[in-house]
PDB file of C-alpha atoms in Angstrom:
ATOM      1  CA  UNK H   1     -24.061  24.177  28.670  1.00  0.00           C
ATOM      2  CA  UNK H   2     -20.345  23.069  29.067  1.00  0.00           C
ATOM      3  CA  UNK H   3     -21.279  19.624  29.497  1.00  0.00           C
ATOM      4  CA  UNK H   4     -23.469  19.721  26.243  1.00  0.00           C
ATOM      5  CA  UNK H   5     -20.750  20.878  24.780  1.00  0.00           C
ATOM      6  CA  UNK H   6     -18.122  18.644  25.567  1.00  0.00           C
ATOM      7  CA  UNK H   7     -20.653  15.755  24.900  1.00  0.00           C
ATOM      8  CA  UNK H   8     -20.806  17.158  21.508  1.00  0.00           C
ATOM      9  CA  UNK H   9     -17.836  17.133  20.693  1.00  0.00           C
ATOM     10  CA  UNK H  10     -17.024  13.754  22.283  1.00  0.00           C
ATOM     11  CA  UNK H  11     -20.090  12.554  19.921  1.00  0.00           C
ATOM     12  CA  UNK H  12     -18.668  14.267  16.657  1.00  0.00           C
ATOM     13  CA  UNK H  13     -14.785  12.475  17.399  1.00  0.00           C
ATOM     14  CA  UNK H  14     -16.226   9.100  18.324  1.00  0.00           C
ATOM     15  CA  UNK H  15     -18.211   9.204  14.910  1.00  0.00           C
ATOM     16  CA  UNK H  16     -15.327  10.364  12.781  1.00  0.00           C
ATOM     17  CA  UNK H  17     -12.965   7.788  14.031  1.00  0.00           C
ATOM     18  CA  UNK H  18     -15.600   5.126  13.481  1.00  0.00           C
ATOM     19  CA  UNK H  19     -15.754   6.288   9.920  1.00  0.00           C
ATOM     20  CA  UNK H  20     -12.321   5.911   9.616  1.00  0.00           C
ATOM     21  CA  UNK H  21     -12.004   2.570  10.795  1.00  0.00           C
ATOM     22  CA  UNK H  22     -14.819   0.994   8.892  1.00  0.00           C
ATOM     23  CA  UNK H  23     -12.990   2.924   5.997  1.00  0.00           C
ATOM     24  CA  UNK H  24      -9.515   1.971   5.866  1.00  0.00           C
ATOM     25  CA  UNK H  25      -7.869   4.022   3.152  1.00  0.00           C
ATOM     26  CA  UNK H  26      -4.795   1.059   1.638  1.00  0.00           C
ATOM     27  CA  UNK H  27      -6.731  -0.438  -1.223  1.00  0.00           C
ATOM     28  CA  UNK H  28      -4.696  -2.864  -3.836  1.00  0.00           C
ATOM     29  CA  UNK H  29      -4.944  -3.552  -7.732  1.00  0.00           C
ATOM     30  CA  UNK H  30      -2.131  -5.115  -9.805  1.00  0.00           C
ATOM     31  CA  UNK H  31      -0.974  -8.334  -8.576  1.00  0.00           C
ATOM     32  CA  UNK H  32       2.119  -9.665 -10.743  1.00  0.00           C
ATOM     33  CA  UNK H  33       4.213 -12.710  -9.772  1.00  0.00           C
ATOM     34  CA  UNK H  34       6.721 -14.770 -10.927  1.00  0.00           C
ATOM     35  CA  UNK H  35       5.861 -18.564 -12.455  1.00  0.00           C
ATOM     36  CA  UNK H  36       6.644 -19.978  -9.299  1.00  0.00           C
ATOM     37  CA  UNK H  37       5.200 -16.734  -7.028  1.00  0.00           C
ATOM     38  CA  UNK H  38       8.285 -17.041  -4.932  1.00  0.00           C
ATOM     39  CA  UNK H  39       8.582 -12.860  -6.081  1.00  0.00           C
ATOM     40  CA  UNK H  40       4.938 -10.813  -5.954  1.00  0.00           C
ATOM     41  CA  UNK H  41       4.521  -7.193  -6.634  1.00  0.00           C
ATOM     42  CA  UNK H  42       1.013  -5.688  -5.029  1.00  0.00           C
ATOM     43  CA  UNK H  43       0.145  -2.564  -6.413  1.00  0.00           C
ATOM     44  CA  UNK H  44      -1.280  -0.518  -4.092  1.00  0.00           C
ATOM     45  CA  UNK H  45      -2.964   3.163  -3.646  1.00  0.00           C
ATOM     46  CA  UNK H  46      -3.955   5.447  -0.784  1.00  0.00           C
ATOM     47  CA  UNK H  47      -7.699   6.838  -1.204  1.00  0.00           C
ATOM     48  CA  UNK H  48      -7.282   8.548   2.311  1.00  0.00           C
ATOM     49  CA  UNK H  49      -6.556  12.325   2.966  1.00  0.00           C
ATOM     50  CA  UNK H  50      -3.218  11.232   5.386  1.00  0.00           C
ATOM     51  CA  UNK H  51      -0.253   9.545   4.181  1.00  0.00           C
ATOM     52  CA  UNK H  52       0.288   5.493   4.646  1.00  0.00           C
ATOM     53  CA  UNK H  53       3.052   3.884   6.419  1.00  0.00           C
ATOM     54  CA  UNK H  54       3.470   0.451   6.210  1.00  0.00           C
ATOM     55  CA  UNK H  55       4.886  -1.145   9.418  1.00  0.00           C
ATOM     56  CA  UNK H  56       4.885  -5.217   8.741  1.00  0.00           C
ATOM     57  CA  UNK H  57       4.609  -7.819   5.519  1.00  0.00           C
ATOM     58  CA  UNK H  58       3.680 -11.314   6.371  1.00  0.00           C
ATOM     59  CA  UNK H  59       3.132 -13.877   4.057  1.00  0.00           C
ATOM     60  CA  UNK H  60       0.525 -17.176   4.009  1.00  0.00           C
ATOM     61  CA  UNK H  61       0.746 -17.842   7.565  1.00  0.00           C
ATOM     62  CA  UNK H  62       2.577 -15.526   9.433  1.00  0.00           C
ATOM     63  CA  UNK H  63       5.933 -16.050   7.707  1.00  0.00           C
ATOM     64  CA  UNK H  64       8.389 -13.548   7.697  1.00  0.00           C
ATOM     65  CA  UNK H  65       9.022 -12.859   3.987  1.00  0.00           C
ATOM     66  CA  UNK H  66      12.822 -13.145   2.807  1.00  0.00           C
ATOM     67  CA  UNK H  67      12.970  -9.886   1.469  1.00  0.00           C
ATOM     68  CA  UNK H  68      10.175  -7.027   1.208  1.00  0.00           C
ATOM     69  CA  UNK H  69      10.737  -3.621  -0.465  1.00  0.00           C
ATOM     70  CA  UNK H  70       8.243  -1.031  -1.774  1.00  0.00           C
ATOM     71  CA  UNK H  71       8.511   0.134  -5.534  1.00  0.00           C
ATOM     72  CA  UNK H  72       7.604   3.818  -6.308  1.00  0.00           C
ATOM     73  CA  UNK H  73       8.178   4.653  -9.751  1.00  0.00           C
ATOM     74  CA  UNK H  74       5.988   6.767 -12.426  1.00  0.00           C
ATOM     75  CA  UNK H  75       3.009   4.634 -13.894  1.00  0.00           C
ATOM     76  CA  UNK H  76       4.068   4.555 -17.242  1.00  0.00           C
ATOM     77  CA  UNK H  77       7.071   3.039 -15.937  1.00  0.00           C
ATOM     78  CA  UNK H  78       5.142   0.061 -14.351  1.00  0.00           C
ATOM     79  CA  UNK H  79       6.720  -2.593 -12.078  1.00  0.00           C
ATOM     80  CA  UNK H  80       9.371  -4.875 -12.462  1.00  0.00           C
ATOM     81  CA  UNK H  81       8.996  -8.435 -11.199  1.00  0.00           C
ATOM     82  CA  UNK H  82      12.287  -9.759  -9.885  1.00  0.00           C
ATOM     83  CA  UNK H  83      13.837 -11.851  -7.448  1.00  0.00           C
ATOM     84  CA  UNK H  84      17.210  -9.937  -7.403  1.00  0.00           C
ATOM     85  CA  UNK H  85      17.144  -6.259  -6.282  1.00  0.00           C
ATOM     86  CA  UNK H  86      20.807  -6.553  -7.189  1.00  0.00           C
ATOM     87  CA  UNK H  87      20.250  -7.051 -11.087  1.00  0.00           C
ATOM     88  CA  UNK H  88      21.217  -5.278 -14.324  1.00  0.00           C
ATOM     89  CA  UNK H  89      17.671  -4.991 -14.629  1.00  0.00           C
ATOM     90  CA  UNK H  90      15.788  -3.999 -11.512  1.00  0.00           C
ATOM     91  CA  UNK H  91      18.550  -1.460 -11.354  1.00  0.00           C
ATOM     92  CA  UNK H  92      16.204   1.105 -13.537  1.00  0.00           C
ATOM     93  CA  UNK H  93      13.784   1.066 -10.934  1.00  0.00           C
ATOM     94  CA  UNK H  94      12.995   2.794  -7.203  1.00  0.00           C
ATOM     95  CA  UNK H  95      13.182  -0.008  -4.714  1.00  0.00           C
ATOM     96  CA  UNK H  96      12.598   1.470  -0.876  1.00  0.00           C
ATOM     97  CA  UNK H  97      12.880  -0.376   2.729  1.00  0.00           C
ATOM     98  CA  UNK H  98       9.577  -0.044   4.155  1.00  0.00           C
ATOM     99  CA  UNK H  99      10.603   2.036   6.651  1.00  0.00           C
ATOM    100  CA  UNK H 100      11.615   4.856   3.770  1.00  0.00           C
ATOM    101  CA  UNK H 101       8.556   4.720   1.675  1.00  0.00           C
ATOM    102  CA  UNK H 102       5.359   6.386   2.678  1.00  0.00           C
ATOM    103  CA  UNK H 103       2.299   5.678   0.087  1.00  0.00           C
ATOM    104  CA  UNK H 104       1.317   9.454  -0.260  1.00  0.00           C
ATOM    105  CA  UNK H 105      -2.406  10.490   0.017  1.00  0.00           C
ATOM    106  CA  UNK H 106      -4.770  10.709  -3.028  1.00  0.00           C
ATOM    107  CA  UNK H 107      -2.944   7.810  -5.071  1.00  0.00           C
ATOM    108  CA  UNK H 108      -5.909   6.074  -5.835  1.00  0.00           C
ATOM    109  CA  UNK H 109      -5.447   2.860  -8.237  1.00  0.00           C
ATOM    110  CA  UNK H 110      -8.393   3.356 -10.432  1.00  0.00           C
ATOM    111  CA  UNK H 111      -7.884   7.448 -11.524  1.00  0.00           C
ATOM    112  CA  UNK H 112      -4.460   6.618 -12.023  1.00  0.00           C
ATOM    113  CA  UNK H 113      -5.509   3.702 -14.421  1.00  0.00           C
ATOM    114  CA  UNK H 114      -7.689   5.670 -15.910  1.00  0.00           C
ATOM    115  CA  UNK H 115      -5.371   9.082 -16.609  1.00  0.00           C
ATOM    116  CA  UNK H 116      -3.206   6.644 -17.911  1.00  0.00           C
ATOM    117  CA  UNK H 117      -5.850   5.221 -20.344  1.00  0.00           C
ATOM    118  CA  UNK H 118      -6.457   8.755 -21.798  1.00  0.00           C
ATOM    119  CA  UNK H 119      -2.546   9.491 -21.673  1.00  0.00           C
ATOM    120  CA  UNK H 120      -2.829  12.456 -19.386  1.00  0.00           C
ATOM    121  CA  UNK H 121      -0.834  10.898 -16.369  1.00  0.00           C
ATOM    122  CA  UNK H 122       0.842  13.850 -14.873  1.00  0.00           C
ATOM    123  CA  UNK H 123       4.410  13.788 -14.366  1.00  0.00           C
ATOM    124  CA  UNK H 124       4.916  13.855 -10.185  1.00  0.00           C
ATOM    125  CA  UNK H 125       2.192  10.627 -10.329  1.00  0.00           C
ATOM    126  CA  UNK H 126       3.342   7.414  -8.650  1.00  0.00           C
ATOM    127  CA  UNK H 127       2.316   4.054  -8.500  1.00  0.00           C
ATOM    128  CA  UNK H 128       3.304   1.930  -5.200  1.00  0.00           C
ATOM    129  CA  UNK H 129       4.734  -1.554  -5.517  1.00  0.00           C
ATOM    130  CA  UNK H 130       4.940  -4.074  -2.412  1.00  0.00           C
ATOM    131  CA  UNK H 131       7.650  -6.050  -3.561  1.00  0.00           C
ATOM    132  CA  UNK H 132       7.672  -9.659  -1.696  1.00  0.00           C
ATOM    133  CA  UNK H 133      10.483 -12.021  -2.055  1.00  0.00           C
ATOM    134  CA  UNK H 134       9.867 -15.614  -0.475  1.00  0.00           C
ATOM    135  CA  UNK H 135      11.460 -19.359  -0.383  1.00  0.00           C
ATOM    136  CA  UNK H 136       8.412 -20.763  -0.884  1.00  0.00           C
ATOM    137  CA  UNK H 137       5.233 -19.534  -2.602  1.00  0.00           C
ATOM    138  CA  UNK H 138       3.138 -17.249  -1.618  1.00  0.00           C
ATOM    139  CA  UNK H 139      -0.291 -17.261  -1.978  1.00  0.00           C
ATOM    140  CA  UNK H 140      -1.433 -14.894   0.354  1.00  0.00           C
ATOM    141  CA  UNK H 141       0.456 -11.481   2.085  1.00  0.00           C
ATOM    142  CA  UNK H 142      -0.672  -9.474   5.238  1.00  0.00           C
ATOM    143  CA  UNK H 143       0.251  -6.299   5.213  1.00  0.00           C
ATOM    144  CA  UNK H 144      -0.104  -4.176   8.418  1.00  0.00           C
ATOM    145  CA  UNK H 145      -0.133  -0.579   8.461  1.00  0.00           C
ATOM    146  CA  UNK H 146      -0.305   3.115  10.394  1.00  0.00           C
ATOM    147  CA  UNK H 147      -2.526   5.566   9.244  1.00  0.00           C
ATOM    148  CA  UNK H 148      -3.383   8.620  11.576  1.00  0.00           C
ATOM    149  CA  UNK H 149      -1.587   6.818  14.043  1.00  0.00           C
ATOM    150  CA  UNK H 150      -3.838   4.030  14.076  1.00  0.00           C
ATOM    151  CA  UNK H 151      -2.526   0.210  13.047  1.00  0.00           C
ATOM    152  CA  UNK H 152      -4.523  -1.676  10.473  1.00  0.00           C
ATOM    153  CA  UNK H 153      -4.081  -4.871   8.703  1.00  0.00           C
ATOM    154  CA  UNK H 154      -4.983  -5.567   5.216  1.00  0.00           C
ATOM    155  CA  UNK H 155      -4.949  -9.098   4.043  1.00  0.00           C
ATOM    156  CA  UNK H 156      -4.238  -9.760  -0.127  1.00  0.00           C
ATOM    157  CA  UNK H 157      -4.767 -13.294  -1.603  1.00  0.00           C
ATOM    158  CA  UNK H 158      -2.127 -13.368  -4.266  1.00  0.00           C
ATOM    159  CA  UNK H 159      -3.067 -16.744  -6.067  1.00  0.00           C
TER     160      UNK H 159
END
């Protein structure tokens, strides 16, 4: 009976972890560059029930990017495309390191798009921006992650 048991419940974990794998929970929506895409901003959202915490930014392939921080600010504040943190003008926004900024649970893109669209956006909502400054273009931006302890990598094509 103890062996059924167990088996069960061996079963029942296996299955659930599956599900989370074949389900990662980092999806993306806004992408927003500069003329030359040297700068990109991802937006991106958490549909799982644990936070996110991304780990590593690549960019086309394998490059270390020059500079990477994550934007959290309130969606009717949007996203600033810059290639100076330091200016007059990114200085109204929330620029994180990645090691400080945790995309929470239940920020999904597309209900935050569309509270905004009937103007009831509530005011502790927050939109995530992956901030990626680069030399040279960038046309594409691998982003690994942690989620319930377990690493994934999500890959973006910018242009």
């Amino acid at each position: 009976m103890k062996k059924i048991i167990v088996g069960l419940i061996l079963v029942i974990f296996t299955g659930i972890i599956f599900w989370i794998r074949i389900n990662p929970p980092l999806e993306y929506g806004t992408i927003a560059g500069n003329s030359e895409y040297t700068s990109v901003v991802i937006g991106l959202g958490n549909k799982g029930f644990n936070d996110i915490q991304i780990t590593k930014v690549y960019v086309n392939n394998g490059e270390t990017p020059s500079e990477v921080k994550m934007q959290i600010n309130h969606p009717d504040k949007g996203f600033i495309v810059t290639d100076d943190f330091s200016s007059s003008e990114a200085a109204t926004y929330d620029f994180f390191s990645l090691l400080d900024a945790k995309i929470e649970r239940g920020t999904i893109i597309g209900e935050i798009y569309e509270r905004q669209d009937k103007k009831q956006v509530k005011e502790d909502d927050k939109i995530y921006g992956l901030t990626i400054l680069n030399e040279q273009p960038i046309y594409k931006a691998t982003i690994q992650y942690r989620y319930l302890g377990m690493p994934y990598k999500f890959e973006v094509n910018v242009k």
